[in-house]
Every structure is written in structure tokens, then in C-alpha cells.
Coordinates of N, CA and C in Angstrom, one line a residue:
M5 N 9.6 -1.7 0.5 CA 10.4 -2.1 1.9 C 11.7 -1.1 1.2
A6 N 12.0 -0.3 2.8 CA 12.9 -0.2 1.5 C 14.3 -0.3 2.3
G7 N 15.9 0.2 1.6 CA 16.8 -0.9 1.4 C 16.4 -1.9 1.3
I8 N 16.0 -1.8 -0.9 CA 16.0 -3.1 -0.8 C 17.1 -2.4 -3.0
P9 N 18.4 -3.6 -2.7 CA 19.1 -2.4 -4.3 C 18.4 -3.0 -5.4
D10 N 18.5 -2.3 -6.3 CA 18.0 -2.5 -7.1 C 18.1 -3.3 -8.0
S11 N 19.8 -4.8 -7.6 CA 20.1 -4.8 -7.9 C 19.3 -6.6 -8.1
F12 N 18.6 -6.2 -7.2 CA 17.8 -7.8 -6.8 C 16.8 -7.7 -7.9
K13 N 17.0 -9.0 -8.7 CA 15.9 -9.2 -9.3 C 15.2 -10.6 -9.2
L14 N 14.6 -10.8 -9.7 CA 12.8 -11.7 -8.8 C 12.9 -11.9 -10.9
D15 N 12.2 -13.0 -10.9 CA 11.9 -13.7 -12.7 C 10.3 -13.9 -12.0
V16 N 9.9 -13.3 -13.3 CA 8.8 -13.3 -12.9 C 8.5 -13.7 -15.0
T17 N 7.0 -14.5 -14.7 CA 6.2 -15.1 -15.8 C 4.4 -14.0 -15.9
C18 N 4.9 -13.3 -17.7 CA 3.9 -12.5 -17.9 C 2.2 -13.6 -18.0
P19 N 1.2 -13.2 -17.5 CA 0.6 -14.5 -17.4 C -0.4 -14.5 -18.9
G20 N 0.3 -13.9 -19.9 CA -0.7 -13.3 -20.8 C -0.1 -14.0 -21.9
C21 N 1.2 -13.7 -21.7 CA 2.1 -14.3 -22.8 C 3.2 -16.0 -22.6
G22 N 3.8 -16.2 -21.3 CA 4.6 -16.5 -20.9 C 5.6 -15.9 -20.9
K23 N 5.5 -14.9 -21.6 CA 7.1 -14.6 -21.9 C 8.1 -14.0 -20.3
K24 N 8.8 -15.6 -19.9 CA 10.0 -14.7 -18.5 C 10.7 -13.5 -19.1
S25 N 11.0 -13.1 -17.8 CA 11.5 -12.1 -17.3 C 12.0 -11.2 -16.1
K26 N 13.6 -10.4 -16.2 CA 13.8 -10.6 -14.8 C 13.1 -9.0 -14.0
Q27 N 13.1 -8.5 -13.7 CA 12.4 -7.6 -12.4 C 13.1 -7.1 -11.6
A28 N 13.4 -5.5 -11.1 CA 14.5 -5.3 -9.9 C 13.2 -5.6 -8.8
L29 N 13.3 -6.3 -7.6 CA 12.9 -6.9 -6.7 C 12.7 -5.1 -6.4
A30 N 12.9 -4.7 -6.2 CA 12.3 -3.3 -5.2 C 11.5 -2.2 -5.9
R31 N 11.1 -2.4 -7.9 CA 10.5 -1.7 -8.2 C 9.9 -2.6 -8.5
L32 N 9.5 -3.5 -8.4 CA 8.3 -4.5 -8.5 C 6.9 -3.9 -7.0
H33 N 7.5 -4.1 -6.3 CA 7.3 -3.8 -4.5 C 6.9 -2.7 -4.7
R34 N 7.2 -2.1 -5.2 CA 6.6 -0.4 -4.9 C 6.3 0.5 -6.0
D35 N 6.4 -0.4 -7.2 CA 5.3 -0.3 -8.1 C 3.4 -0.8 -7.9
K36 N 4.4 -2.3 -7.8 CA 3.2 -4.0 -8.0 C 2.6 -3.8 -9.4
K37 N 3.4 -3.6 -10.0 CA 3.6 -4.4 -11.5 C 4.5 -3.8 -12.2
F38 N 4.5 -4.4 -13.8 CA 5.6 -4.5 -14.8 C 4.9 -4.8 -16.1
R39 N 5.8 -4.0 -16.7 CA 5.9 -3.7 -18.8 C 6.6 -5.4 -19.0
C40 N 5.8 -5.9 -19.3 CA 5.5 -8.0 -20.0 C 6.5 -6.8 -21.3
P41 N 7.8 -7.1 -21.7 CA 8.6 -8.1 -22.3 C 8.6 -8.2 -23.9
G42 N 7.9 -9.3 -23.5 CA 7.2 -10.0 -24.5 C 5.8 -9.0 -26.0
C43 N 5.2 -9.4 -25.1 CA 4.2 -8.3 -24.8 C 3.5 -7.5 -25.3
G44 N 4.6 -6.3 -23.8 CA 3.9 -5.4 -23.7 C 3.5 -4.6 -22.2
A45 N 2.3 -6.0 -22.7 CA 1.0 -5.9 -21.5 C 1.6 -5.5 -20.0
T46 N 1.1 -4.6 -19.3 CA 0.8 -4.3 -18.1 C 0.4 -5.0 -16.9
V47 N 1.6 -5.4 -16.3 CA 1.4 -7.1 -15.6 C 0.8 -6.9 -14.1
P48 N -0.3 -6.5 -13.0 CA 0.3 -6.1 -11.5 C 0.4 -7.7 -11.0
V49 N 0.9 -6.6 -10.3 CA 1.5 -7.8 -8.9 C 1.2 -7.5 -7.8
G50 N 0.2 -9.0 -7.0 CA -0.6 -8.4 -6.4 C -1.6 -9.1 -5.7
G51 N -2.2 -9.4 -4.5 CA -2.4 -11.0 -4.0 C -1.8 -12.4 -3.5
D52 N -1.5 -13.1 -3.5 CA -0.8 -14.7 -3.9 C 1.5 -13.9 -3.7
G53 N 1.1 -13.3 -5.7 CA 2.1 -13.0 -5.6 C 2.9 -12.0 -4.8
L54 N 2.2 -11.0 -4.5 CA 3.0 -9.8 -4.1 C 3.3 -10.7 -2.2
K55 N 2.1 -11.0 -1.3 CA 3.1 -12.1 -0.6 C 4.1 -12.7 -0.2
K56 N 4.0 -13.8 -2.2 CA 5.8 -14.4 -1.7 C 6.3 -13.7 -2.2
M57 N 6.9 -12.9 -2.8 CA 7.8 -11.3 -3.1 C 8.5 -11.0 -1.4
D58 N 6.7 -10.3 -0.8 CA 7.6 -9.9 1.1 C 8.7 -10.8 1.5
A59 N 7.3 -12.9 1.4 CA 8.1 -13.8 1.9 C 10.3 -13.5 1.5
A60 N 10.1 -13.4 0.3 CA 11.0 -13.6 -0.5 C 12.2 -12.1 -0.4
I61 N 11.5 -11.4 0.5 CA 12.4 -9.7 0.7 C 12.7 -10.2 2.2
K62 N 12.6 -11.4 3.2 CA 12.6 -11.4 4.6 C 13.7 -12.2 4.2
K63 N 12.8 -13.5 3.9 CA 14.4 -14.5 4.0 C 15.6 -13.3 3.7
L64 N 16.0 -12.9 2.3 CA 16.9 -12.7 1.5 C 17.3 -11.0 3.0
T65 N 17.2 -10.4 3.4 CA 17.1 -10.2 4.8 C 17.5 -10.4 5.9
R66 N 16.6 -11.9 6.3 CA 18.1 -12.5 7.2 C 19.0 -12.9 6.5
D67 N 18.5 -13.9 5.0 CA 20.3 -14.7 4.9 C 21.3 -13.9 5.1
L68 N 21.0 -11.5 4.6 CA 22.1 -11.2 4.8 C 22.5 -10.7 5.9
T69 N 21.4 -11.0 6.7 CA 21.9 -10.4 8.2 C 23.2 -11.6 8.5
K70 N 22.6 -12.4 8.7 CA 23.1 -14.3 9.2 C 24.8 -13.9 8.3
T71 N 25.2 -13.9 7.0 CA 25.9 -13.2 6.6 C 27.4 -12.2 7.1
I72 N 26.0 -10.7 7.1 CA 26.9 -10.2 7.6 C 27.4 -10.2 9.5
N73 N 27.1 -10.7 10.1 CA 27.1 -11.0 11.1 C 28.1 -12.2 11.7
V74 N 28.7 -12.6 10.8 CA 29.5 -13.5 10.8 C 31.2 -13.5 11.4
K75 N 31.1 -13.9 12.2 CA 32.3 -13.2 13.1 C 33.3 -14.5 12.4
I76 N 34.8 -13.7 12.0 CA 36.0 -14.6 11.5 C 36.9 -14.1 12.3
K77 N 36.9 -15.1 13.4 CA 38.9 -15.3 13.7 C 39.5 -16.1 13.1
F78 N 41.2 -15.7 12.9 CA 42.8 -15.6 12.5 C 43.2 -16.0 13.7

């Protein structure tokens, strides 16, 4: 998905060693994998995880749009 800033991070857990890490949402979506900082394994991102990630991106986009479109009267 285009337009996702690299600053948006997602908490992910390595299924091998259980190490939790923050990964850039844009990179996860683009690469469909990440390298675990704990054990060094390459962890694929797909299936239900990818569907959940897409849903989170859509929700974030909606929430940001709502925030941006708020009109303020002084």
C-alpha cells in the first residue's frame, strides 16, 4: 500500500524464538517478511497476518482522514 510512512511501526513476535520487535508497517507490507532480531530467522508475513495488517492499515487511514478533516471554529 502506497503512502504508509516508515514511522508507523507494528509489534510482531517471532514464531520461532518468541522475541517481540517493532517493524515498519510499510516494509512489512512491501517485503512480506522480516528478520527476527532475536534469532536471525527470516519470518514470512502472509495469510491471516497479512489480512490483519491490511485491515489495520485501512483503519489507520480512515482514522487519520477523520482527524485531518475535522473543522475547527474559533
